[in-house]
Amino acid sequence: MTNENNEISYDGLLFIDLPKFKRLLPFHITLTVVITSVMAYSFDNYIRVPFLACNNIIDDLFWVVFAAGTCSLVIIKIIAKPLTRAATQENRLLISFVEECEHNKIKQRKLFHYFKAQQELDRLTTAHLEDVVKETDSAAGRIIAQAQGIDQSMTDMINTLAALRDQSELLAKASHMTISENKSTIMSLRDYVEKRMKELEEDYKKAFALSDKANSMITLVTLIKNISDQTNLLALNAAIEAAHAGERGKGFAIVAEKVRELSNRSEEAASQIGKAITDMAKRIETQFADRLVNRSNEKETELLKNLEAQLLNLGNSYEQLDGFKQLIIEQVEISSRKVATKIMELLANIQFQDITRQQIELVIRCMSDIEAYIEDLKVCINKFVPCEPSCSLPDFNMDTVLGYYTMEKQRDIHHEVRSITSNKRQLQAVGANNKPDGGDVTFF
Amino acid sequence: MAKTIMTIDDSASIRQVVGITLKKAGYEVLEACDGKDALNKLTGQKVHLIVCDVNMPNMDGIAFLKTVKQHPAYKFTPIIMLTTESQEAKKQEGKAAGAKAWVVKPFKPEQMLSAVEKLILP
């Protein structure tokens, strides 16, 4: 019974006239008494007296009417009293009903407002949650892209390091070969120097032997010179003797002269040979002077030894450097692999977004159910007819939500929250007590 | 030649994470966002293994599993279910439908790779 503005109308209801009736009841009774009295008086004065002598029946009738009127008045009075009481009670009830109706109208309005606000709030929350899902989705995508970029860089670095290590190993092999070659070259050089020193010593000995022989040849030259001098002296004596012999000794004088000339020429030749031998011996001695030779050999040996030591040091330093370089590359490779593993773990942790998304989607689904329920409830409340046990709108069933869960943790929370409803502190602690159930692998 | 694995999940982030994990291990990866999309993409080409989510829109993992097992080309393709669901009844449902393994999210990359290496077709 509602009008166009959804306001309740009481027109046509019988009990609405009762207060009016109750208000008019004393007036009716008084009027009845007055009319009855006036009628009794009029009847007594104007009808009963003129007709008194005529008929006694009229007198009796008067009293009958009077008695009937009095009785009616008494009966009316007796009936009116509870009626009045009932009417007063009804009036009171009506006032309270009207007041209650007014209150209910206010409550209904407030409920409507609440439902409307709740629905709008649900829609808003749903929109915000959907936005959160989108945001986390896009944030997860960005994190994945960045982590993938880092992972790619790490992979590139690992590959570069591997290539460097290979290259370094090749270089190290080449360097080891060079060092071995250097060592063998140094050994060859040392052998060569030693050989050369022996050869020099041999040459030196030969030269000295030659010099000795040259010196001994000078003795022979001196001997030739002495023979030549003796021959010259003999030739001179022969010439003197030839002069003593006179004419017969002339031929002998010529021979003595020729012998003297020959002797002079022999001496001259011996002198020239002696000079040549002396020059040769001097030259040999000059070239193979002991000190010079010894100093030169010592210096060469020292220089070679220094060179060998330097080359060996260089080789050792290079080997050490190569060892350090290998160590650095190995360390960087180990660290890079660790970082790459961490990046993969970081990427795996992005799965929280999917779990959060599913939890938010569950909340959105529950809110959607509540919204639909509120919509039905609005229709139900809007009806003026009172609710009956056979109401078509069922109560909201919390266990329906159980069917929406996608993980065991959600079911645990559901059961715990439903068993704890009154204790807020315990309720807050529920989430903290749940351990994550991820990472389990079952093979069938 | 690299072996091919198909990953089916309605979450783009999970598809990416699974994809990166498998690609790093040297596999080729095909992606699908739900069961229906996966069926559209499975056109008879060789797929050595399938990693599939359970709760998805359009066609869920179990329905996909039942359907793909009817396909002669993928009848013997091993399927790993990857899901947040760890309820025993659900696992048994997956097993009955033909799944070879059940991995609960969040997974560790080495766990996933170990399961893949164990089940992948030669």
Coordinates of C-alpha atoms in Angstrom, one line a residue:
Chain A
M1 CA 0.0 0.0 0.0
T2 CA 2.4 2.7 -1.2
N3 CA 1.9 5.7 -3.3
E4 CA 4.1 6.9 -6.2
N5 CA 6.7 8.4 -3.9
N6 CA 7.1 5.1 -2.0
E7 CA 5.4 6.7 1.1
I8 CA 3.0 4.6 3.1
S9 CA -0.7 5.8 2.9
Y10 CA -3.3 5.0 5.7
D11 CA -6.4 6.1 3.7
G12 CA -9.3 3.6 4.0
L13 CA -8.1 2.0 7.2
L14 CA -11.0 1.7 9.6
F15 CA -9.1 2.3 12.8
I16 CA -8.3 5.7 11.6
D17 CA -11.9 6.9 12.4
L18 CA -11.9 5.5 15.9
P19 CA -10.3 8.5 17.7
K20 CA -12.9 10.8 16.0
F21 CA -15.6 8.4 17.2
K22 CA -14.2 8.4 20.7
R23 CA -14.1 12.2 20.8
L24 CA -17.7 12.5 19.6
L25 CA -19.0 9.7 21.9
P26 CA -19.7 12.0 25.1
F27 CA -21.3 14.5 22.8
H28 CA -23.5 11.8 21.4
I29 CA -24.5 10.6 24.8
T30 CA -25.2 14.1 26.1
L31 CA -27.2 14.9 23.0
T32 CA -29.2 11.7 23.4
V33 CA -30.0 12.5 27.0
V34 CA -31.0 16.1 26.1
I35 CA -33.1 15.0 23.2
T36 CA -34.7 12.2 25.4
S37 CA -35.4 14.8 28.2
V38 CA -36.8 17.3 25.8
M39 CA -38.9 14.6 24.2
A40 CA -40.1 13.4 27.6
Y41 CA -40.8 17.0 28.7
S42 CA -42.6 17.8 25.5
F43 CA -44.5 14.7 25.6
D44 CA -45.5 15.2 29.2
N45 CA -46.7 18.8 28.8
Y46 CA -48.1 18.9 25.3
I47 CA -49.3 15.4 24.6
R48 CA -49.7 13.5 27.9
V49 CA -51.7 16.3 29.7
P50 CA -54.3 17.0 26.8
F51 CA -54.8 13.4 26.3
L52 CA -54.6 12.3 30.0
A53 CA -58.2 12.2 30.5
C54 CA -58.8 10.4 27.2
N55 CA -56.5 7.5 27.7
N56 CA -54.4 6.3 30.6
I57 CA -52.5 4.2 28.2
I58 CA -50.6 7.3 27.1
D59 CA -49.5 7.9 30.6
D60 CA -48.2 4.4 30.9
L61 CA -46.5 4.7 27.5
F62 CA -44.7 7.8 28.7
W63 CA -43.3 6.0 31.6
V64 CA -42.4 3.0 29.4
V65 CA -40.7 5.3 27.0
F66 CA -39.0 7.2 29.8
A67 CA -37.9 3.9 31.4
A68 CA -36.7 2.6 28.0
G69 CA -34.8 5.9 27.4
T70 CA -33.2 5.7 30.8
C71 CA -32.3 2.1 30.3
S72 CA -30.8 2.9 26.9
L73 CA -28.8 5.6 28.4
V74 CA -27.5 3.3 31.1
I75 CA -26.7 0.5 28.6
I76 CA -25.0 3.0 26.2
K77 CA -23.0 4.3 29.1
I78 CA -22.0 0.8 30.1
I79 CA -21.0 -0.1 26.5
A80 CA -19.3 3.2 25.8
K81 CA -17.0 2.9 28.8
P82 CA -14.9 -0.1 27.5
L83 CA -15.3 1.2 24.0
T84 CA -13.8 4.5 25.1
R85 CA -11.0 2.6 26.9
A86 CA -10.4 0.5 23.8
A87 CA -10.5 3.6 21.6
T88 CA -8.0 5.3 23.9
Q89 CA -5.7 2.3 23.9
E90 CA -6.1 2.0 20.1
N91 CA -5.3 5.6 19.8
R92 CA -2.2 5.2 21.8
L93 CA -1.2 2.2 19.8
L94 CA -1.9 4.1 16.6
I95 CA 0.2 7.0 17.7
S96 CA 3.1 4.6 18.6
F97 CA 2.6 2.8 15.3
V98 CA 2.6 6.0 13.4
E99 CA 5.7 7.1 15.3
E100 CA 7.3 3.7 14.6
C101 CA 6.4 4.0 11.0
E102 CA 8.1 7.3 10.9
H103 CA 11.1 5.9 12.6
N104 CA 11.1 3.0 10.2
K105 CA 10.8 5.3 7.3
I106 CA 13.8 7.1 8.6
K107 CA 15.6 3.8 9.2
Q108 CA 14.6 2.6 5.7
R109 CA 15.9 5.8 4.2
K110 CA 19.1 5.4 6.1
L111 CA 19.3 1.7 5.1
F112 CA 18.7 2.7 1.5
H113 CA 21.4 5.3 1.8
Y114 CA 23.7 2.8 3.4
F115 CA 23.1 0.2 0.8
K116 CA 23.6 2.7 -2.0
A117 CA 26.8 4.0 -0.3
Q118 CA 27.9 0.4 0.3
Q119 CA 27.3 -0.5 -3.3
E120 CA 29.2 2.5 -4.5
L121 CA 31.9 1.8 -2.1
D122 CA 32.1 -1.8 -3.3
R123 CA 32.3 -0.6 -6.9
L124 CA 35.0 1.9 -5.9
T125 CA 36.9 -0.7 -4.0
T126 CA 36.6 -3.1 -6.8
A127 CA 37.9 -0.5 -9.3
H128 CA 40.8 0.4 -6.9
L129 CA 41.6 -3.3 -6.4
E130 CA 41.5 -3.9 -10.2
D131 CA 43.8 -0.9 -10.6
V132 CA 46.1 -2.4 -7.9
V133 CA 46.1 -5.7 -9.9
K134 CA 47.0 -3.8 -13.1
E135 CA 49.6 -1.8 -11.3
T136 CA 51.3 -4.8 -9.7
D137 CA 51.1 -6.7 -13.0
S138 CA 52.8 -3.9 -14.9
A139 CA 55.3 -3.4 -12.0
A140 CA 56.1 -7.1 -12.1
G141 CA 56.5 -6.8 -15.8
R142 CA 58.9 -3.9 -15.5
I143 CA 60.9 -5.7 -12.7
I144 CA 61.1 -8.8 -14.8
A145 CA 62.2 -6.8 -17.8
Q146 CA 64.9 -5.0 -15.8
A147 CA 66.0 -8.3 -14.1
Q148 CA 66.1 -9.9 -17.5
G149 CA 68.3 -7.0 -18.7
I150 CA 70.6 -7.5 -15.8
D151 CA 70.6 -11.2 -16.4
Q152 CA 71.5 -10.7 -20.0
S153 CA 74.3 -8.3 -19.1
M154 CA 75.6 -10.9 -16.6
T155 CA 75.3 -13.6 -19.2
D156 CA 77.2 -11.4 -21.7
M157 CA 79.9 -10.7 -19.0
I158 CA 80.2 -14.4 -18.2
N159 CA 80.6 -15.2 -21.9
T160 CA 83.1 -12.4 -22.3
L161 CA 85.0 -13.7 -19.3
A162 CA 85.0 -17.2 -20.7
A163 CA 86.3 -15.9 -24.1
L164 CA 88.9 -13.8 -22.2
R165 CA 90.0 -16.9 -20.3
D166 CA 90.3 -18.9 -23.4
Q167 CA 92.3 -16.1 -25.1
S168 CA 94.4 -15.7 -22.0
E169 CA 95.1 -19.5 -21.9
L170 CA 96.2 -19.3 -25.5
L171 CA 98.4 -16.3 -24.7
A172 CA 99.8 -18.0 -21.7
K173 CA 100.6 -21.1 -23.8
A174 CA 102.3 -18.8 -26.4
S175 CA 104.2 -17.0 -23.6
H176 CA 105.3 -20.2 -22.0
M177 CA 106.6 -21.3 -25.4
T178 CA 108.4 -18.0 -25.8
I179 CA 109.9 -18.3 -22.4
S180 CA 111.1 -21.8 -23.1
E181 CA 112.5 -20.6 -26.4
N182 CA 114.2 -17.7 -24.6
K183 CA 115.7 -20.1 -22.2
S184 CA 116.9 -22.4 -24.9
T185 CA 118.3 -19.4 -26.8
I186 CA 120.1 -18.2 -23.7
M187 CA 121.5 -21.8 -23.2
S188 CA 122.6 -21.8 -26.8
L189 CA 124.1 -18.4 -26.5
R190 CA 125.9 -19.5 -23.3
D191 CA 127.3 -22.6 -25.1
Y192 CA 128.3 -20.5 -28.0
V193 CA 130.1 -18.0 -25.8
E194 CA 131.8 -20.8 -23.9
K195 CA 132.8 -22.3 -27.2
R196 CA 134.0 -19.0 -28.5
M197 CA 136.0 -18.5 -25.3
K198 CA 137.6 -21.9 -25.8
E199 CA 138.3 -21.1 -29.4
L200 CA 139.8 -17.7 -28.4
E201 CA 141.9 -19.5 -25.9
E202 CA 143.1 -22.0 -28.5
D203 CA 143.7 -19.1 -30.9
Y204 CA 145.6 -17.3 -28.2
K205 CA 147.7 -20.3 -27.5
K206 CA 148.4 -20.9 -31.2
A207 CA 149.3 -17.2 -31.5
F208 CA 151.7 -17.4 -28.6
A209 CA 153.2 -20.6 -30.1
L210 CA 153.6 -18.7 -33.3
S211 CA 155.1 -15.8 -31.5
D212 CA 157.5 -18.2 -29.8
K213 CA 158.4 -19.7 -33.1
A214 CA 158.9 -16.2 -34.6
N215 CA 161.1 -15.3 -31.6
S216 CA 163.0 -18.6 -32.2
M217 CA 163.3 -17.6 -35.8
I218 CA 164.9 -14.3 -34.8
T219 CA 167.6 -16.4 -33.1
L220 CA 168.1 -18.2 -36.5
V221 CA 168.3 -14.8 -38.2
T222 CA 170.9 -13.6 -35.7
L223 CA 172.8 -16.9 -36.3
I224 CA 172.6 -16.1 -40.1
K225 CA 173.8 -12.6 -39.4
N226 CA 176.7 -14.0 -37.3
I227 CA 177.5 -16.4 -40.1
S228 CA 177.3 -13.6 -42.6
D229 CA 179.5 -11.4 -40.4
Q230 CA 182.0 -14.3 -40.1
T231 CA 181.8 -14.8 -43.8
N232 CA 182.3 -11.1 -44.4
L233 CA 185.3 -11.2 -42.1
L234 CA 186.6 -14.3 -43.9
A235 CA 186.1 -12.5 -47.2
L236 CA 188.0 -9.5 -45.9
N237 CA 190.9 -11.8 -44.7
A238 CA 190.8 -13.5 -48.1
A239 CA 191.0 -10.2 -49.8
I240 CA 194.0 -9.1 -47.7
E241 CA 195.6 -12.5 -48.4
A242 CA 194.9 -12.1 -52.1
A243 CA 196.5 -8.7 -52.0
H244 CA 199.6 -10.3 -50.4
A245 CA 199.6 -12.9 -53.1
G246 CA 199.8 -10.2 -55.8
E247 CA 199.1 -10.9 -59.4
R248 CA 198.3 -14.5 -58.7
G249 CA 195.9 -13.6 -56.0
K250 CA 193.8 -11.3 -58.2
G251 CA 191.2 -14.1 -59.0
F252 CA 191.0 -15.0 -55.4
A253 CA 190.5 -11.3 -54.5
I254 CA 187.5 -11.2 -57.0
V255 CA 186.0 -14.3 -55.3
A256 CA 186.6 -12.8 -51.9
E257 CA 184.9 -9.6 -53.0
K258 CA 181.9 -11.6 -54.4
V259 CA 181.8 -13.6 -51.1
R260 CA 181.8 -10.3 -49.1
E261 CA 179.0 -8.9 -51.3
L262 CA 177.0 -12.1 -50.8
S263 CA 177.6 -11.9 -47.1
N264 CA 176.4 -8.3 -47.0
R265 CA 173.3 -9.3 -49.0
S266 CA 172.7 -12.3 -46.7
E267 CA 173.0 -10.0 -43.6
E268 CA 170.6 -7.5 -45.2
A269 CA 168.2 -10.3 -46.0
A270 CA 168.6 -11.8 -42.5
S271 CA 167.9 -8.3 -41.1
Q272 CA 164.8 -7.9 -43.2
I273 CA 163.5 -11.4 -42.2
G274 CA 164.3 -10.6 -38.6
K275 CA 162.5 -7.4 -38.8
A276 CA 159.5 -9.0 -40.5
I277 CA 159.4 -11.8 -37.9
T278 CA 159.6 -9.2 -35.1
D279 CA 156.8 -7.2 -36.6
M280 CA 154.6 -10.3 -36.9
A281 CA 155.4 -11.4 -33.3
K282 CA 154.6 -7.9 -32.1
R283 CA 151.4 -7.8 -34.0
I284 CA 150.3 -11.2 -32.6
E285 CA 151.2 -10.0 -29.1
T286 CA 149.3 -6.8 -29.7
Q287 CA 146.2 -8.6 -30.9
F288 CA 146.1 -11.2 -28.2
A289 CA 147.3 -9.2 -25.3
D290 CA 146.3 -11.2 -22.2
R291 CA 144.7 -8.6 -20.3
L292 CA 142.5 -7.3 -23.0
V293 CA 141.4 -10.7 -24.0
N294 CA 140.6 -11.7 -20.4
R295 CA 138.7 -8.5 -19.7
S296 CA 136.6 -8.7 -22.8
N297 CA 135.6 -12.3 -22.1
E298 CA 134.7 -11.5 -18.5
K299 CA 132.5 -8.5 -19.7
E300 CA 130.7 -10.6 -22.3
T301 CA 130.1 -13.4 -19.7
E302 CA 128.8 -10.9 -17.2
L303 CA 126.5 -9.2 -19.8
L304 CA 125.1 -12.6 -20.9
K305 CA 124.6 -13.6 -17.3
N306 CA 122.7 -10.3 -16.6
L307 CA 120.6 -10.8 -19.7
E308 CA 119.8 -14.3 -18.7
A309 CA 118.8 -13.3 -15.2
Q310 CA 116.7 -10.4 -16.6
L311 CA 114.9 -12.7 -19.0
L312 CA 114.3 -15.3 -16.3
N313 CA 112.9 -12.6 -14.0
L314 CA 110.7 -11.3 -16.8
G315 CA 109.5 -14.9 -17.4
N316 CA 108.7 -15.4 -13.7
S317 CA 107.0 -12.0 -13.5
Y318 CA 104.9 -12.8 -16.5
E319 CA 104.0 -16.2 -15.0
Q320 CA 103.0 -14.5 -11.8
L321 CA 101.0 -11.9 -13.6
D322 CA 99.3 -14.6 -15.7
G323 CA 98.5 -16.5 -12.5
F324 CA 96.9 -13.4 -10.9
K325 CA 95.0 -12.7 -14.1
Q326 CA 93.6 -16.3 -14.1
L327 CA 92.7 -15.9 -10.4
I328 CA 90.9 -12.6 -11.1
I329 CA 89.0 -14.1 -14.0
E330 CA 88.0 -17.1 -12.0
Q331 CA 86.8 -14.9 -9.1
V332 CA 84.9 -12.6 -11.4
E333 CA 83.3 -15.7 -13.1
I334 CA 82.3 -17.2 -9.7
S335 CA 80.9 -13.8 -8.5
S336 CA 79.1 -13.4 -11.9
R337 CA 77.5 -16.8 -11.6
K338 CA 76.4 -16.1 -8.0
V339 CA 74.8 -12.8 -9.2
A340 CA 73.2 -14.6 -12.1
T341 CA 71.7 -17.2 -9.6
K342 CA 70.5 -14.4 -7.4
I343 CA 68.9 -12.7 -10.3
M344 CA 67.0 -15.9 -11.2
E345 CA 65.9 -16.2 -7.6
L346 CA 64.8 -12.5 -7.7
L347 CA 62.8 -13.3 -10.9
A348 CA 61.2 -16.3 -9.2
N349 CA 60.1 -14.1 -6.3
I350 CA 58.0 -12.1 -8.8
Q351 CA 55.5 -14.9 -8.5
F352 CA 54.2 -13.1 -5.4
Q353 CA 52.4 -10.8 -7.9
D354 CA 50.4 -13.8 -9.2
I355 CA 49.5 -14.9 -5.7
T356 CA 48.5 -11.4 -4.6
R357 CA 46.5 -11.0 -7.8
Q358 CA 44.5 -14.2 -7.0
Q359 CA 43.9 -13.0 -3.5
I360 CA 42.7 -9.6 -4.7
E361 CA 40.5 -11.3 -7.3
L362 CA 39.0 -13.4 -4.5
V363 CA 38.1 -10.2 -2.6
I364 CA 36.6 -8.6 -5.7
R365 CA 34.5 -11.7 -6.3
C366 CA 33.3 -11.7 -2.7
M367 CA 32.4 -8.0 -3.0
S368 CA 30.6 -8.6 -6.2
D369 CA 28.5 -11.3 -4.4
I370 CA 27.8 -8.9 -1.5
E371 CA 26.8 -6.2 -4.0
A372 CA 24.3 -8.5 -5.7
Y373 CA 23.0 -9.6 -2.3
I374 CA 22.5 -5.9 -1.3
E375 CA 20.6 -5.3 -4.5
D376 CA 18.2 -8.2 -3.7
L377 CA 18.0 -6.9 -0.1
K378 CA 17.0 -3.5 -1.3
V379 CA 14.1 -4.9 -3.3
C380 CA 13.1 -7.0 -0.2
I381 CA 13.1 -4.0 2.2
N382 CA 11.3 -1.8 -0.3
K383 CA 8.3 -4.2 -0.1
F384 CA 5.7 -3.1 2.5
V385 CA 4.5 -6.6 3.2
P386 CA 6.2 -8.1 6.2
C387 CA 8.8 -10.8 5.7
E388 CA 7.8 -14.4 6.1
P389 CA 9.9 -17.5 6.9
S390 CA 9.3 -18.5 3.3
C391 CA 11.0 -15.4 2.0
S392 CA 12.4 -15.9 -1.5
L393 CA 15.7 -14.1 -0.6
P394 CA 18.0 -16.6 1.0
D395 CA 20.5 -15.6 3.7
F396 CA 24.0 -14.9 2.5
N397 CA 26.0 -18.1 2.8
M398 CA 29.6 -17.6 3.9
D399 CA 30.5 -21.1 2.9
T400 CA 29.8 -20.2 -0.8
V401 CA 33.1 -18.3 -0.6
L402 CA 34.9 -21.6 0.1
G403 CA 34.3 -22.6 -3.5
Y404 CA 36.2 -19.5 -4.7
Y405 CA 39.5 -20.3 -3.0
T406 CA 42.5 -21.2 -5.1
M407 CA 45.0 -22.0 -2.4
E408 CA 45.1 -23.9 0.9
K409 CA 46.2 -20.8 2.8
Q410 CA 42.9 -19.0 1.9
R411 CA 40.9 -22.0 3.3
D412 CA 43.0 -22.0 6.5
I413 CA 42.3 -18.3 7.0
H414 CA 38.6 -18.8 6.3
H415 CA 38.2 -21.6 8.8
E416 CA 40.3 -19.8 11.4
V417 CA 38.4 -16.5 11.0
R418 CA 35.0 -18.2 11.1
S419 CA 36.0 -20.0 14.3
I420 CA 37.3 -16.9 15.9
T421 CA 34.8 -14.2 14.9
S422 CA 34.7 -12.6 18.3
N423 CA 38.4 -12.2 19.1
K424 CA 39.8 -9.4 17.0
R425 CA 43.4 -9.8 18.2
Q426 CA 43.4 -13.5 17.4
L427 CA 41.9 -12.6 14.0
Q428 CA 44.7 -10.3 13.2
A429 CA 47.2 -12.9 14.2
V430 CA 45.7 -15.5 11.8
G431 CA 47.6 -14.2 8.7
A432 CA 50.9 -14.3 10.6
N433 CA 50.5 -17.9 11.6
N434 CA 50.1 -19.2 8.1
K435 CA 53.3 -20.5 6.4
P436 CA 53.6 -20.3 2.7
D437 CA 52.8 -23.5 0.9
G438 CA 54.8 -22.9 -2.3
G439 CA 57.6 -24.9 -3.8
D440 CA 56.1 -28.4 -3.3
V441 CA 56.6 -30.8 -6.2
T442 CA 54.6 -34.0 -6.5
F443 CA 55.3 -36.5 -9.3
F444 CA 52.5 -38.9 -10.3
Chain B
M1 CA 68.0 -28.7 -31.9
A2 CA 66.4 -27.2 -28.8
K3 CA 63.4 -28.9 -27.3
T4 CA 60.1 -27.0 -27.2
I5 CA 58.0 -26.4 -24.0
M6 CA 54.6 -24.8 -23.9
T7 CA 53.7 -22.7 -20.8
I8 CA 50.1 -21.8 -20.1
D9 CA 49.1 -19.3 -17.5
D10 CA 46.7 -16.3 -17.3
S11 CA 49.4 -14.3 -15.4
A12 CA 51.8 -12.6 -17.7
S13 CA 54.4 -12.4 -15.0
I14 CA 54.3 -16.2 -14.4
R15 CA 54.6 -16.8 -18.1
Q16 CA 57.7 -14.5 -18.2
V17 CA 59.3 -16.1 -15.2
V18 CA 58.7 -19.7 -16.5
G19 CA 59.8 -18.6 -20.0
I20 CA 63.1 -17.0 -18.8
T21 CA 63.9 -20.0 -16.5
L22 CA 63.4 -22.5 -19.4
K23 CA 65.1 -20.4 -22.1
K24 CA 68.2 -20.0 -19.9
A25 CA 68.3 -23.8 -19.7
G26 CA 68.3 -24.0 -23.5
Y27 CA 64.7 -24.8 -24.2
E28 CA 62.4 -23.1 -26.8
V29 CA 59.2 -21.7 -25.2
L30 CA 55.7 -21.3 -26.5
E31 CA 53.3 -19.2 -24.5
A32 CA 49.5 -19.3 -24.1
C33 CA 47.2 -17.3 -21.7
D34 CA 44.6 -20.0 -21.1
G35 CA 43.5 -23.5 -22.1
K36 CA 41.6 -22.2 -25.1
D37 CA 44.5 -20.1 -26.4
A38 CA 46.8 -23.1 -25.9
L39 CA 44.5 -25.4 -27.9
N40 CA 44.5 -22.8 -30.7
K41 CA 48.3 -22.7 -30.8
L42 CA 48.8 -26.5 -30.6
T43 CA 48.5 -27.2 -34.3
G44 CA 50.3 -30.5 -34.5
Q45 CA 53.9 -29.2 -34.1
K46 CA 56.2 -31.1 -31.8
V47 CA 56.0 -30.1 -28.2
H48 CA 58.2 -32.0 -25.7
L49 CA 56.4 -30.8 -22.5
I50 CA 53.6 -28.6 -21.3
V51 CA 53.6 -26.5 -18.1
C52 CA 50.0 -25.5 -17.3
D53 CA 48.2 -23.4 -14.6
V54 CA 45.0 -24.8 -13.1
N55 CA 42.8 -21.7 -12.3
M56 CA 42.4 -19.8 -15.6
P57 CA 39.5 -18.0 -17.4
N58 CA 37.9 -19.4 -20.5
M59 CA 39.3 -22.9 -20.1
D60 CA 40.9 -24.1 -16.8
G61 CA 43.9 -26.4 -16.6
I62 CA 42.0 -29.6 -15.8
A63 CA 39.6 -29.1 -18.8
F64 CA 42.6 -28.3 -21.0
L65 CA 44.3 -31.5 -19.8
K66 CA 41.3 -33.6 -20.6
T67 CA 40.9 -32.1 -24.0
V68 CA 44.6 -32.2 -25.1
K69 CA 44.9 -35.8 -24.1
Q70 CA 42.3 -36.6 -26.8
H71 CA 44.6 -35.1 -29.4
P72 CA 46.7 -37.9 -31.1
A73 CA 49.8 -35.6 -31.4
Y74 CA 49.8 -34.7 -27.7
K75 CA 48.5 -37.8 -26.2
F76 CA 51.9 -38.7 -24.7
T77 CA 53.2 -35.2 -24.1
P78 CA 54.0 -34.9 -20.4
I79 CA 52.1 -32.2 -18.6
I80 CA 53.3 -30.4 -15.4
M81 CA 50.5 -28.6 -13.5
L82 CA 51.9 -25.3 -12.0
T83 CA 49.4 -23.7 -9.5
T84 CA 48.9 -22.1 -6.2
E85 CA 46.5 -24.9 -5.3
S86 CA 47.9 -27.6 -3.0
Q87 CA 44.7 -29.4 -2.0
E88 CA 45.1 -33.2 -2.2
A89 CA 41.7 -33.6 -3.9
K90 CA 42.8 -31.2 -6.7
K91 CA 46.1 -33.0 -7.1
Q92 CA 44.2 -36.3 -7.5
E93 CA 41.9 -34.6 -10.1
G94 CA 45.0 -33.6 -12.0
K95 CA 46.5 -37.0 -11.8
A96 CA 43.3 -38.6 -13.0
A97 CA 43.2 -36.2 -16.0
G98 CA 46.7 -37.3 -17.0
A99 CA 49.1 -34.8 -15.3
K100 CA 52.7 -36.1 -14.6
A101 CA 53.6 -33.7 -11.9
W102 CA 52.1 -31.0 -9.6
V103 CA 54.3 -28.0 -8.8
V104 CA 52.9 -25.5 -6.2
K105 CA 53.6 -21.8 -6.7
P106 CA 55.8 -20.0 -5.8
F107 CA 58.3 -22.4 -7.3
K108 CA 62.1 -22.3 -7.3
P109 CA 63.8 -22.3 -10.7
E110 CA 65.9 -25.3 -9.9
Q111 CA 62.8 -27.3 -8.8
M112 CA 61.1 -26.5 -12.0
L113 CA 64.1 -27.4 -14.2
S114 CA 64.6 -30.6 -12.2
A115 CA 60.9 -31.6 -12.9
V116 CA 61.2 -30.7 -16.5
E117 CA 64.5 -32.6 -17.1
K118 CA 62.9 -35.7 -15.4
L119 CA 59.8 -35.7 -17.5
I120 CA 60.7 -34.1 -20.9
L121 CA 60.3 -36.3 -24.0
P122 CA 63.6 -37.4 -25.6

